[in-house]
């Protein structure tokens, strides 16, 4: 379900950017570790480098330390 939502969002973003004569070609995208958004960015922008947020990566470990 999330895959479809992100696909639709990126489809609309690219369509509307094209209407404004804007070429979207990101080199780097920073996300959390959600596979659905990573997959869709890589689909829409095959040459993009994906970086993931260290905060989101470490959050579950930090929560375990506190518990």
PDB file of C-alpha atoms in Angstrom:
ATOM      1  CA  UNK A   1       0.000   0.000   0.000  1.00  0.00           C
ATOM      2  CA  UNK A   2       2.740   2.469   0.926  1.00  0.00           C
ATOM      3  CA  UNK A   3       4.602   1.604  -2.277  1.00  0.00           C
ATOM      4  CA  UNK A   4       1.588   2.762  -4.299  1.00  0.00           C
ATOM      5  CA  UNK A   5       1.233   5.970  -2.302  1.00  0.00           C
ATOM      6  CA  UNK A   6       4.878   6.937  -2.801  1.00  0.00           C
ATOM      7  CA  UNK A   7       4.698   5.976  -6.467  1.00  0.00           C
ATOM      8  CA  UNK A   8       1.684   8.230  -6.959  1.00  0.00           C
ATOM      9  CA  UNK A   9       3.299  11.129  -5.087  1.00  0.00           C
ATOM     10  CA  UNK A  10       6.479  10.927  -7.147  1.00  0.00           C
ATOM     11  CA  UNK A  11       4.463  10.513 -10.364  1.00  0.00           C
ATOM     12  CA  UNK A  12       2.535  13.695  -9.577  1.00  0.00           C
ATOM     13  CA  UNK A  13       5.690  15.536  -8.562  1.00  0.00           C
ATOM     14  CA  UNK A  14       7.388  14.699 -11.862  1.00  0.00           C
ATOM     15  CA  UNK A  15       4.272  15.535 -13.912  1.00  0.00           C
ATOM     16  CA  UNK A  16       3.801  18.913 -12.246  1.00  0.00           C
ATOM     17  CA  UNK A  17       7.496  19.737 -12.446  1.00  0.00           C
ATOM     18  CA  UNK A  18       7.425  18.985 -16.185  1.00  0.00           C
ATOM     19  CA  UNK A  19       4.446  21.325 -16.600  1.00  0.00           C
ATOM     20  CA  UNK A  20       6.621  24.058 -15.106  1.00  0.00           C
ATOM     21  CA  UNK A  21       9.584  23.063 -17.297  1.00  0.00           C
ATOM     22  CA  UNK A  22      11.498  21.854 -14.259  1.00  0.00           C
ATOM     23  CA  UNK A  23      13.675  18.801 -14.701  1.00  0.00           C
ATOM     24  CA  UNK A  24      13.924  16.747 -11.544  1.00  0.00           C
ATOM     25  CA  UNK A  25      17.199  14.878 -11.333  1.00  0.00           C
ATOM     26  CA  UNK A  26      18.253  14.581  -7.693  1.00  0.00           C
ATOM     27  CA  UNK A  27      21.749  13.326  -7.012  1.00  0.00           C
ATOM     28  CA  UNK A  28      21.168  12.527  -3.336  1.00  0.00           C
ATOM     29  CA  UNK A  29      18.015  11.824  -1.326  1.00  0.00           C
ATOM     30  CA  UNK A  30      17.999  11.572   2.475  1.00  0.00           C
ATOM     31  CA  UNK A  31      15.251   9.397   3.971  1.00  0.00           C
ATOM     32  CA  UNK A  32      14.494   7.277   6.971  1.00  0.00           C
ATOM     33  CA  UNK A  33      14.836   3.509   6.471  1.00  0.00           C
ATOM     34  CA  UNK A  34      11.395   2.983   4.931  1.00  0.00           C
ATOM     35  CA  UNK A  35      11.861   0.548   2.063  1.00  0.00           C
ATOM     36  CA  UNK A  36       8.809   1.798   0.134  1.00  0.00           C
ATOM     37  CA  UNK A  37      10.174   5.316  -0.298  1.00  0.00           C
ATOM     38  CA  UNK A  38      13.683   4.081  -1.085  1.00  0.00           C
ATOM     39  CA  UNK A  39      12.335   1.742  -3.774  1.00  0.00           C
ATOM     40  CA  UNK A  40      10.251   4.456  -5.373  1.00  0.00           C
ATOM     41  CA  UNK A  41      13.012   7.055  -5.462  1.00  0.00           C
ATOM     42  CA  UNK A  42      15.319   4.499  -7.043  1.00  0.00           C
ATOM     43  CA  UNK A  43      12.615   3.612  -9.581  1.00  0.00           C
ATOM     44  CA  UNK A  44      11.866   7.216 -10.561  1.00  0.00           C
ATOM     45  CA  UNK A  45      15.469   8.422 -10.333  1.00  0.00           C
ATOM     46  CA  UNK A  46      17.731   5.444 -11.156  1.00  0.00           C
ATOM     47  CA  UNK A  47      20.980   7.382 -10.674  1.00  0.00           C
ATOM     48  CA  UNK A  48      20.106   8.781  -7.251  1.00  0.00           C
ATOM     49  CA  UNK A  49      22.290   8.021  -4.237  1.00  0.00           C
ATOM     50  CA  UNK A  50      20.160   7.146  -1.246  1.00  0.00           C
ATOM     51  CA  UNK A  51      21.285   8.167   2.233  1.00  0.00           C
ATOM     52  CA  UNK A  52      19.472   7.176   5.387  1.00  0.00           C
ATOM     53  CA  UNK A  53      19.152   9.193   8.546  1.00  0.00           C
ATOM     54  CA  UNK A  54      21.377   8.059  11.405  1.00  0.00           C
ATOM     55  CA  UNK A  55      18.804   9.318  13.916  1.00  0.00           C
ATOM     56  CA  UNK A  56      16.149   6.944  12.576  1.00  0.00           C
ATOM     57  CA  UNK A  57      18.661   4.106  12.430  1.00  0.00           C
ATOM     58  CA  UNK A  58      19.759   4.531  16.038  1.00  0.00           C
ATOM     59  CA  UNK A  59      16.338   5.313  17.531  1.00  0.00           C
ATOM     60  CA  UNK A  60      15.328   1.665  18.263  1.00  0.00           C
ATOM     61  CA  UNK A  61      18.724   0.973  19.841  1.00  0.00           C
ATOM     62  CA  UNK A  62      18.491   4.051  22.027  1.00  0.00           C
ATOM     63  CA  UNK A  63      14.982   3.046  23.084  1.00  0.00           C
ATOM     64  CA  UNK A  64      16.297  -0.379  24.160  1.00  0.00           C
ATOM     65  CA  UNK A  65      19.032   1.243  26.236  1.00  0.00           C
ATOM     66  CA  UNK A  66      16.505   3.396  28.071  1.00  0.00           C
ATOM     67  CA  UNK A  67      14.109   0.497  28.763  1.00  0.00           C
TER      68      UNK A  67
END
